[in-house]
Coordinates of C-alpha atoms in Angstrom, one line a residue:
Chain A
M98 CA 71.0 93.7 25.0
K99 CA 69.2 96.7 24.4
V100 CA 65.1 97.5 23.7
T101 CA 63.6 100.9 22.5
L102 CA 60.3 101.5 24.9
K103 CA 57.7 103.6 24.0
V104 CA 56.0 104.7 27.2
W105 CA 53.1 106.2 28.2
R106 CA 53.8 109.3 30.4
Q107 CA 51.1 111.1 32.2
K108 CA 51.5 113.6 35.1
D109 CA 48.4 113.0 36.8
A110 CA 44.9 112.3 36.0
Q111 CA 43.8 115.9 34.7
S112 CA 46.8 116.0 32.3
P113 CA 46.9 115.0 29.0
G114 CA 49.3 111.8 28.2
R115 CA 51.5 110.8 25.4
F116 CA 54.2 108.4 24.6
V117 CA 57.9 109.1 25.1
T118 CA 60.5 106.8 23.5
Y119 CA 63.7 105.5 25.3
V120 CA 66.7 103.7 24.4
T121 CA 67.7 101.5 27.2
P122 CA 71.2 101.1 28.9
E123 CA 72.4 97.6 28.2
L124 CA 70.3 95.1 30.1
N125 CA 70.7 91.3 31.1
P126 CA 68.3 89.0 29.6
N127 CA 67.3 87.2 32.8
M128 CA 66.2 90.8 34.3
S129 CA 62.4 90.8 35.1
F130 CA 60.2 93.3 32.9
L131 CA 60.2 95.5 36.4
E132 CA 63.9 95.4 36.6
M133 CA 64.6 96.7 33.2
L134 CA 62.3 99.7 34.4
D135 CA 64.4 99.9 37.4
V136 CA 67.9 100.4 35.3
V137 CA 66.1 102.7 32.9
N138 CA 64.6 104.9 35.7
E139 CA 68.1 104.7 37.2
D140 CA 69.6 106.2 33.9
L141 CA 66.7 108.9 33.6
I142 CA 67.6 110.0 37.1
R143 CA 71.5 110.4 36.3
R144 CA 70.2 112.3 33.2
G145 CA 68.3 114.7 35.6
E146 CA 65.0 113.7 34.1
E147 CA 61.9 112.4 35.9
P148 CA 61.9 108.5 36.4
I149 CA 58.7 106.7 34.8
A150 CA 56.3 105.5 37.6
F151 CA 55.3 102.4 38.0
D152 CA 53.1 99.9 40.2
H153 CA 55.0 97.3 42.3
D154 CA 55.8 95.4 45.7
C155 CA 56.4 91.5 45.9
R156 CA 57.8 90.8 42.9
E157 CA 57.1 87.4 42.9
G158 CA 53.8 87.1 41.3
I159 CA 51.4 86.7 44.1
C160 CA 50.7 90.6 45.3
G161 CA 48.5 91.7 42.3
T162 CA 50.2 95.4 42.3
C163 CA 52.1 95.3 39.2
S164 CA 50.2 96.1 36.2
L165 CA 51.3 97.3 32.7
V166 CA 50.1 96.8 29.6
I167 CA 53.2 95.2 27.4
N168 CA 52.6 95.2 23.4
G169 CA 48.8 95.5 23.4
K170 CA 48.6 92.5 26.5
P171 CA 48.3 92.9 30.3
H172 CA 51.1 91.4 31.8
G173 CA 53.7 90.8 28.9
P174 CA 53.4 88.0 26.1
H175 CA 53.3 85.1 28.3
R176 CA 49.8 83.5 29.9
G177 CA 49.6 83.2 33.7
V178 CA 52.5 85.2 35.0
T179 CA 52.5 88.7 36.0
T180 CA 54.9 91.8 34.9
C181 CA 56.8 91.0 37.8
Q182 CA 57.8 87.4 36.1
T183 CA 58.2 88.4 32.6
Y184 CA 61.7 88.2 31.8
L185 CA 63.7 89.9 28.9
R186 CA 64.6 87.0 27.6
S187 CA 61.3 86.7 26.0
F188 CA 62.2 89.8 24.0
K189 CA 64.6 90.1 21.4
D190 CA 67.7 92.5 21.4
G191 CA 66.5 95.9 19.5
D192 CA 63.0 94.8 19.9
T193 CA 60.3 97.9 20.4
I194 CA 58.4 97.8 23.2
V195 CA 54.8 100.0 23.6
V196 CA 54.4 99.9 27.6
E197 CA 51.1 101.6 28.7
P198 CA 48.8 101.7 31.8
F199 CA 45.8 99.3 32.4
R200 CA 43.1 101.5 30.2
A201 CA 39.8 102.1 31.7
R202 CA 37.2 105.0 33.0
A203 CA 37.1 103.1 36.2
F204 CA 41.2 102.9 36.4
P205 CA 42.0 106.6 36.2
V206 CA 45.7 107.4 36.0
I207 CA 47.6 108.4 38.9
R208 CA 51.0 108.9 37.3
D209 CA 52.4 107.5 34.0
L210 CA 51.9 104.0 34.5
I211 CA 50.3 104.1 37.7
V212 CA 46.5 103.6 37.8
D213 CA 44.2 103.8 40.7
R214 CA 42.3 100.7 41.2
S215 CA 40.2 101.5 44.2
A216 CA 37.4 100.5 42.5
L217 CA 38.0 97.0 43.2
D218 CA 38.4 97.7 46.8
R219 CA 35.3 99.6 46.9
I220 CA 33.3 96.3 45.0
M221 CA 34.9 94.7 48.0
W222 CA 33.3 96.6 50.7
A223 CA 30.1 96.0 49.3
G224 CA 29.9 92.5 49.8
G225 CA 33.3 91.0 49.5
F226 CA 33.3 89.2 53.0
I227 CA 31.8 87.0 55.7
S228 CA 30.1 87.9 59.1
V229 CA 32.0 85.9 61.7
R230 CA 32.5 86.4 65.3
T231 CA 36.4 87.4 66.0
G232 CA 38.4 85.9 68.5
S233 CA 40.0 82.4 69.1
A234 CA 40.1 80.2 65.5
P235 CA 37.4 77.5 65.6
E236 CA 38.2 73.8 65.6
A237 CA 39.3 73.2 61.6
N238 CA 37.0 69.8 61.6
S239 CA 34.3 71.4 63.1
L240 CA 33.1 72.8 59.6
P241 CA 33.5 69.7 57.0
V242 CA 34.1 71.2 53.7
P243 CA 34.3 68.7 50.8
K244 CA 37.6 68.5 49.2
D245 CA 36.6 69.5 45.2
V246 CA 34.6 72.0 46.9
A247 CA 37.5 73.5 48.8
E248 CA 39.5 73.2 45.8
R249 CA 37.1 75.0 43.4
A250 CA 36.7 77.8 46.1
M251 CA 40.6 78.1 45.9
D252 CA 41.1 78.4 42.3
A253 CA 38.6 81.1 42.8
A254 CA 40.5 82.3 45.7
Q255 CA 43.7 82.6 43.7
C256 CA 42.0 86.0 42.2
I257 CA 44.8 88.6 42.9
G258 CA 43.1 91.7 42.3
C259 CA 45.2 92.8 39.7
G260 CA 42.8 94.3 37.3
A261 CA 44.3 92.4 34.3
C262 CA 40.8 91.1 33.4
V263 CA 39.4 95.1 33.1
A264 CA 42.4 96.0 31.0
A265 CA 41.9 92.8 28.5
C266 CA 38.3 93.2 28.2
K267 CA 37.2 94.9 25.1
N268 CA 34.1 96.4 27.4
A269 CA 36.9 96.9 30.3
S270 CA 34.7 94.7 32.5
A271 CA 35.0 93.8 35.9
M272 CA 33.1 90.5 35.7
L273 CA 36.1 88.0 36.1
F274 CA 37.0 90.1 39.1
V275 CA 33.9 90.4 41.1
A276 CA 32.6 86.8 39.7
A277 CA 36.1 85.0 41.6
K278 CA 35.5 87.0 44.8
I279 CA 31.4 86.0 44.7
S280 CA 32.4 82.4 44.1
H281 CA 35.5 82.0 46.4
L282 CA 33.0 83.1 49.2
G283 CA 30.0 81.4 48.1
L284 CA 31.2 78.3 47.4
L285 CA 32.6 77.8 51.1
P286 CA 30.0 77.3 54.3
Q287 CA 30.9 80.4 56.2
G288 CA 29.9 82.4 52.8
Q289 CA 26.6 81.1 52.8
P290 CA 24.5 83.8 55.3
E291 CA 25.5 86.6 53.0
R292 CA 25.5 84.5 49.5
W293 CA 22.5 86.1 47.4
R294 CA 22.7 90.0 49.1
R295 CA 26.7 89.6 48.3
A296 CA 26.2 88.9 44.7
R297 CA 23.7 91.7 44.6
A298 CA 25.8 94.3 46.2
M299 CA 29.2 93.6 44.8
I300 CA 27.4 93.6 41.0
E301 CA 25.5 96.8 41.7
Q302 CA 28.9 98.3 42.9
M303 CA 30.8 97.1 39.8
D304 CA 28.2 99.0 38.0
R305 CA 28.2 101.9 39.8
E306 CA 31.9 102.3 39.3
G307 CA 31.5 102.4 35.5
F308 CA 32.8 99.1 34.4
G309 CA 31.5 97.4 31.4
A310 CA 29.4 94.2 31.1
C311 CA 30.6 90.9 29.9
T312 CA 30.3 90.0 26.2
V313 CA 32.0 86.2 26.9
T314 CA 35.0 87.2 24.7
G315 CA 37.1 85.0 27.0
S316 CA 40.0 88.1 26.9
C317 CA 40.0 88.1 30.6
E318 CA 40.2 84.4 31.3
A319 CA 43.2 84.3 28.7
V320 CA 45.7 87.5 30.3
C321 CA 44.5 86.3 33.9
P322 CA 48.0 85.8 36.0
K323 CA 46.1 83.1 38.1
G324 CA 44.2 81.2 35.3
I325 CA 40.8 82.4 36.7
S326 CA 38.0 80.4 34.7
L327 CA 35.3 81.9 32.7
E328 CA 32.9 79.6 34.4
F329 CA 32.8 81.7 37.6
I330 CA 31.0 84.3 35.7
A331 CA 28.2 82.2 35.0
R332 CA 28.1 81.0 38.3
M333 CA 28.1 84.8 39.8
N334 CA 25.5 85.5 37.0
R335 CA 23.2 82.5 38.7
D336 CA 23.8 83.9 42.1
Y337 CA 22.6 87.0 41.3
A338 CA 19.4 85.8 39.2
V339 CA 18.6 83.9 42.8
A340 CA 19.4 87.0 44.4
L341 CA 16.8 89.1 42.5
L342 CA 14.3 86.4 42.1
K343 CA 14.6 86.3 46.1
G344 CA 14.2 89.8 46.7
D345 CA 16.5 90.7 49.5
S346 CA 17.6 94.0 49.7
P347 CA 21.6 94.4 49.0
V348 CA 21.6 97.3 51.6
R349 CA 21.6 94.4 54.6
A350 CA 24.9 93.5 53.4
A351 CA 26.3 96.8 53.9
A352 CA 24.6 97.0 57.0
A353 CA 26.4 94.2 58.2
L354 CA 29.8 96.1 58.5
Chain B
M36 CA 9.1 95.4 42.3
K37 CA 11.9 97.5 43.2
T38 CA 14.4 94.2 42.7
L39 CA 12.6 93.2 39.2
V40 CA 13.5 96.7 38.1
C41 CA 17.3 95.3 38.1
F42 CA 16.4 93.4 35.6
F43 CA 16.3 96.4 33.2
T44 CA 19.0 98.7 35.0
S45 CA 21.9 96.7 36.2
S46 CA 24.5 95.3 33.4
V47 CA 23.6 91.6 34.5
G48 CA 20.2 92.0 34.7
R49 CA 20.1 93.0 30.9
K50 CA 22.4 90.4 30.1
F51 CA 19.7 88.0 31.1
L52 CA 17.3 90.0 29.1
M53 CA 19.5 90.0 25.6
A54 CA 20.0 86.2 26.7
A55 CA 16.6 85.1 27.0
S56 CA 15.3 87.3 23.9
G57 CA 17.6 86.2 21.9
G58 CA 17.1 82.3 23.2
L59 CA 13.8 82.9 22.0
L60 CA 14.4 84.3 18.8
F61 CA 16.3 81.5 17.8
L62 CA 13.5 79.3 18.1
F63 CA 11.9 81.4 15.8
V64 CA 14.7 80.8 13.6
V65 CA 14.9 77.4 13.8
A66 CA 10.7 77.4 13.3
H67 CA 10.9 79.1 10.0
L68 CA 13.7 77.6 8.6
L69 CA 11.8 74.0 9.1
G70 CA 8.5 75.7 7.8
N71 CA 11.0 76.9 4.7
L72 CA 12.6 73.5 4.1
Q73 CA 8.8 72.4 2.7
I74 CA 9.9 73.5 -0.5
F75 CA 11.9 70.4 -1.3
L76 CA 8.4 68.7 -0.7
P77 CA 5.8 69.0 -3.5
P78 CA 4.1 72.8 -3.7
E79 CA 1.1 71.8 -2.1
A80 CA 2.9 71.2 1.3
I81 CA 4.2 74.9 1.8
N82 CA 1.4 76.2 0.4
N83 CA -0.8 74.8 2.8
Y84 CA 1.3 75.6 5.2
A85 CA 1.2 79.3 4.4
R86 CA -2.7 79.4 4.1
Y87 CA -3.1 77.7 7.2
L88 CA -1.1 80.5 8.6
Q89 CA -2.8 83.3 6.8
N90 CA -6.4 81.6 7.9
H91 CA -5.2 81.9 11.3
P92 CA -4.9 85.5 12.3
E93 CA -5.5 84.7 16.0
L94 CA -2.2 82.7 15.6
L95 CA 0.1 84.6 13.4
W96 CA -0.5 88.4 15.0
P97 CA 0.2 87.2 18.3
V98 CA 3.5 85.6 17.3
R99 CA 4.3 88.4 15.3
A100 CA 3.9 91.0 18.2
G101 CA 5.5 88.6 20.4
L102 CA 8.8 88.2 17.9
L103 CA 8.6 92.1 17.8
V104 CA 8.5 92.8 21.2
L105 CA 11.5 89.9 21.4
L106 CA 13.4 91.9 19.3
G107 CA 13.1 95.2 20.8
V108 CA 14.3 93.8 24.1
H109 CA 17.3 92.2 22.2
V110 CA 18.2 95.4 20.5
W111 CA 17.5 97.9 23.3
A112 CA 19.8 95.7 25.7
A113 CA 22.6 95.6 22.9
V114 CA 22.1 99.7 22.5
T115 CA 22.4 100.5 26.1
L116 CA 25.1 97.8 27.0
T117 CA 27.1 98.8 23.9
L118 CA 27.2 102.5 24.6
E119 CA 28.4 101.7 28.5
N120 CA 31.2 99.1 27.1
R121 CA 32.3 101.9 24.6
A122 CA 31.8 104.4 27.7
A123 CA 33.9 102.2 30.1
R124 CA 37.4 102.7 28.0
P125 CA 37.6 106.3 27.0
V126 CA 41.5 105.8 25.9
Q127 CA 42.3 103.2 23.7
Y128 CA 45.7 101.0 23.7
W129 CA 48.1 102.2 21.4
G130 CA 47.5 100.5 17.9
R131 CA 44.0 99.3 18.8
P132 CA 45.2 95.5 19.5
A133 CA 42.5 92.8 19.0
P134 CA 41.8 91.9 22.3
Y135 CA 44.1 88.8 23.6
G136 CA 41.9 85.4 23.3
A137 CA 38.9 86.8 21.9
S138 CA 37.2 85.0 19.0
F139 CA 36.4 87.1 15.8
A140 CA 32.7 86.2 16.1
S141 CA 32.7 87.4 19.8
R142 CA 34.2 90.8 19.0
T143 CA 31.9 91.4 16.6
M144 CA 28.5 90.8 17.8
M145 CA 27.5 94.4 17.0
V146 CA 28.6 94.0 13.4
S147 CA 26.7 91.1 12.7
G148 CA 23.6 92.1 14.5
V149 CA 23.3 95.3 12.6
A150 CA 23.5 93.0 9.5
V151 CA 21.3 90.8 10.7
G152 CA 18.9 93.4 11.2
A153 CA 19.3 95.3 7.8
F154 CA 18.9 91.7 6.6
V155 CA 15.7 90.8 8.0
L156 CA 14.1 94.6 7.0
Y157 CA 15.1 93.5 3.5
H158 CA 13.4 90.1 3.9
L159 CA 9.9 91.7 5.4
L160 CA 9.9 94.2 2.5
H161 CA 10.7 91.6 -0.2
Y162 CA 8.7 88.9 0.5
T163 CA 5.8 90.0 3.8
V164 CA 5.1 93.2 2.4
V165 CA 6.1 92.3 -1.2
V166 CA 7.8 95.7 -2.6
E167 CA 7.9 94.8 -6.4
G168 CA 10.8 97.0 -6.9
L169 CA 13.4 95.2 -4.4
S170 CA 12.8 91.7 -5.9
G171 CA 14.5 92.4 -9.1
T172 CA 12.5 90.3 -11.2
K173 CA 9.8 91.0 -14.1
I174 CA 7.5 88.2 -12.4
S175 CA 5.2 89.8 -9.8
L176 CA 5.6 88.3 -6.4
R177 CA 2.6 90.1 -5.1
A178 CA 0.5 88.3 -8.3
L179 CA 1.9 85.3 -7.1
K180 CA 1.0 85.6 -3.4
A181 CA -2.7 86.8 -4.6
Q182 CA -2.7 83.0 -5.6
H183 CA -1.6 81.9 -2.3
D184 CA 1.6 80.0 -4.1
V185 CA 4.1 80.4 -1.8
Y186 CA 6.1 77.9 -3.2
A187 CA 6.0 79.7 -6.8
M188 CA 6.6 83.5 -5.3
M189 CA 9.9 81.6 -3.5
V190 CA 11.2 80.2 -6.9
A191 CA 10.4 83.7 -8.7
G192 CA 12.4 85.5 -5.8
F193 CA 15.3 83.3 -5.5
R194 CA 15.8 82.6 -9.2
V195 CA 17.6 86.4 -9.2
W196 CA 21.3 85.4 -8.9
Y197 CA 22.3 88.7 -6.7
V198 CA 19.2 88.5 -4.6
S199 CA 19.9 84.9 -3.6
L200 CA 23.6 86.1 -2.7
L201 CA 22.2 89.0 -0.5
Y202 CA 19.9 86.0 1.3
V203 CA 23.4 83.6 1.8
V204 CA 25.2 86.6 2.8
G205 CA 22.3 87.3 5.3
V206 CA 22.0 84.2 6.6
G207 CA 25.6 84.3 7.1
A208 CA 25.6 86.9 9.3
L209 CA 22.9 85.3 11.2
C210 CA 24.9 82.2 11.9
W211 CA 28.2 84.0 12.6
H212 CA 25.9 86.3 15.4
L213 CA 24.8 82.4 16.4
A214 CA 28.2 80.9 16.5
H215 CA 28.8 83.1 19.1
G216 CA 25.6 84.3 20.6
L217 CA 24.3 80.6 21.4
G218 CA 26.8 79.6 23.7
A219 CA 27.0 83.1 25.7
M220 CA 23.4 83.0 26.2
F221 CA 24.0 80.0 28.6
Q222 CA 27.1 81.6 30.1
S223 CA 24.8 85.2 30.5
L224 CA 21.6 83.0 31.9
G225 CA 24.4 81.2 34.3
L226 CA 23.6 77.8 32.7
K227 CA 27.3 76.7 32.2
N228 CA 30.0 75.1 33.9
R229 CA 33.1 73.5 32.8
I230 CA 31.7 69.8 32.7
Y231 CA 29.2 70.6 29.5
G232 CA 30.6 74.3 28.8
P233 CA 33.1 73.5 26.1
W234 CA 30.8 70.8 24.6
L235 CA 27.9 73.7 24.8
D236 CA 30.1 76.0 22.8
R237 CA 31.0 73.4 20.0
L238 CA 27.3 72.5 19.7
A239 CA 26.7 76.1 19.2
R240 CA 29.1 76.5 16.5
A241 CA 27.7 73.1 15.2
V242 CA 23.8 74.2 15.2
A243 CA 25.0 77.5 13.7
A244 CA 26.5 75.6 10.8
L245 CA 23.6 73.6 10.4
I246 CA 21.0 76.1 10.2
F247 CA 23.4 78.2 7.7
L248 CA 23.5 75.3 5.5
G249 CA 19.5 74.9 5.9
Y250 CA 18.7 78.0 4.6
A251 CA 21.5 78.8 2.2
S252 CA 20.4 75.3 0.6
I253 CA 17.4 76.8 -0.6
P254 CA 18.7 79.7 -2.9
A255 CA 21.1 77.7 -4.1
A256 CA 18.6 74.8 -5.0
I257 CA 16.5 77.0 -7.0
L258 CA 19.1 78.9 -8.7
A259 CA 20.1 75.3 -9.8
G260 CA 16.7 74.7 -11.1
H261 CA 14.7 73.4 -8.4
G262 CA 11.1 74.4 -8.9
R263 CA 11.3 76.2 -12.3
A264 CA 8.5 74.0 -14.1
H265 CA 6.1 74.9 -11.5
L266 CA 6.9 78.3 -11.7
Q267 CA 6.1 78.1 -15.6
Q268 CA 2.9 76.3 -15.0
V269 CA 1.8 78.9 -12.5
I270 CA 2.4 81.8 -15.0
E271 CA 0.7 79.9 -17.9
R272 CA -2.3 79.1 -15.7
I273 CA -2.6 83.0 -14.5
E274 CA -2.1 84.3 -18.1
T275 CA -4.4 82.2 -19.9
A276 CA -7.3 82.2 -17.5
P277 CA -9.1 85.7 -18.4
E278 CA -12.6 84.5 -17.6
R279 CA -12.0 84.8 -14.0
G280 CA -12.4 88.8 -14.2
T281 CA -9.3 90.4 -14.5
P282 CA -6.4 88.6 -13.4
P283 CA -3.2 90.8 -11.8
A284 CA -0.3 91.3 -14.4
V285 CA 2.3 88.5 -13.2
R286 CA 4.7 90.1 -15.9
T287 CA 5.3 94.0 -15.8
P288 CA 4.9 95.1 -19.7
H289 CA 8.5 96.1 -20.3

């Protein structure tokens, strides 16, 4: 099969970008979307053109590095998968596919389809940690965690930080990501000491990074490759309200570093 | 103190204010509907209710002032957040695809909100301030208001079909806003989880539909003839009572 790609090309954050159309070489329908881009790039290199820059790492759907907005939806047409797990058999021979970077002010384009997602890292630095003594691992049963609580924490911890929630949201809001991280730690006993300060510090960092706010459209949940629930945003809001009313300074969370 | 400022500066804090003010405004929408539905009782009911409110300014004005403050907070939060949300995506996707998985009502809260705002403004000028030029009828609503006959005033106002249509469209916009807003309000306040959350959303849509039916039933019933006899009586009574000073002109001369 062959497809026509309409790809966003941009030299760097300062340069203006534009769409360039490529007709791919012959492809195998069982190739992943990223393998298809590899084939296109080999062809471009052979012709002496600049290859298309795109993010990728594990290629098995667990690292959160691959991105891309494919025909207007982050990570391609399916639910619950990343771009690396999207296969060409999901498209028809001769299709035109529009490929764009995640678009948000907080995610400046580095080159072509690669965006800088370190805003999410800075939110994690603001409070996405617990303070424990390092050293030998504690005895597992010394801190009992009910099974249902552990499972809910794991539901939140599934977030791979890819940023698809930001890319899909009409407001480019990162609240699903932040809510998943706050809930993942806040549900477990180890996360309790910083629970309120964490909520405040991470939300305030999120605002500083220039993400939008939540209007509860549910786009983020619908595109999340890990199916993180909107419920965690409600939980985050609740924790933030308690944090404000308790009056703990968010600065102390950073000082714990 | 510095902490409480966060309610006005942070994104989540302003969502609290938006949700809380929206929730209280919703309570007014329900109370106002219950008051208006008295149109289906004999005329004395709604007229006594209106007279009670007019005779208790100490009750009426604080409520009006409170509503104005709530509306101000709601609109301020909406405008500042919307501007930030727009700024958060300076470059749009190709062909501006509709956001995946988002309901129409959830994507158009600003549109429905502005429509409700315009409708409320018209409604206030029409029935509260009573600007005669806006009513589209030859019957003077001001004269009926002077008689403390809200019942007749409503009947006279809604007998103009395009005014009634405008009201149905206006409350339609309100309920389109509420269909998403009522559920999202609980989400913003953090009062939602996976157990009752889906039911809350269904309930929100059902309540929005009920509010719409309640409000739309009033102009619909009046266009169908409800209250026509009473209006006729009132007009005749005013026109044939010259002994009480100079009565206001009920009908404009032309």
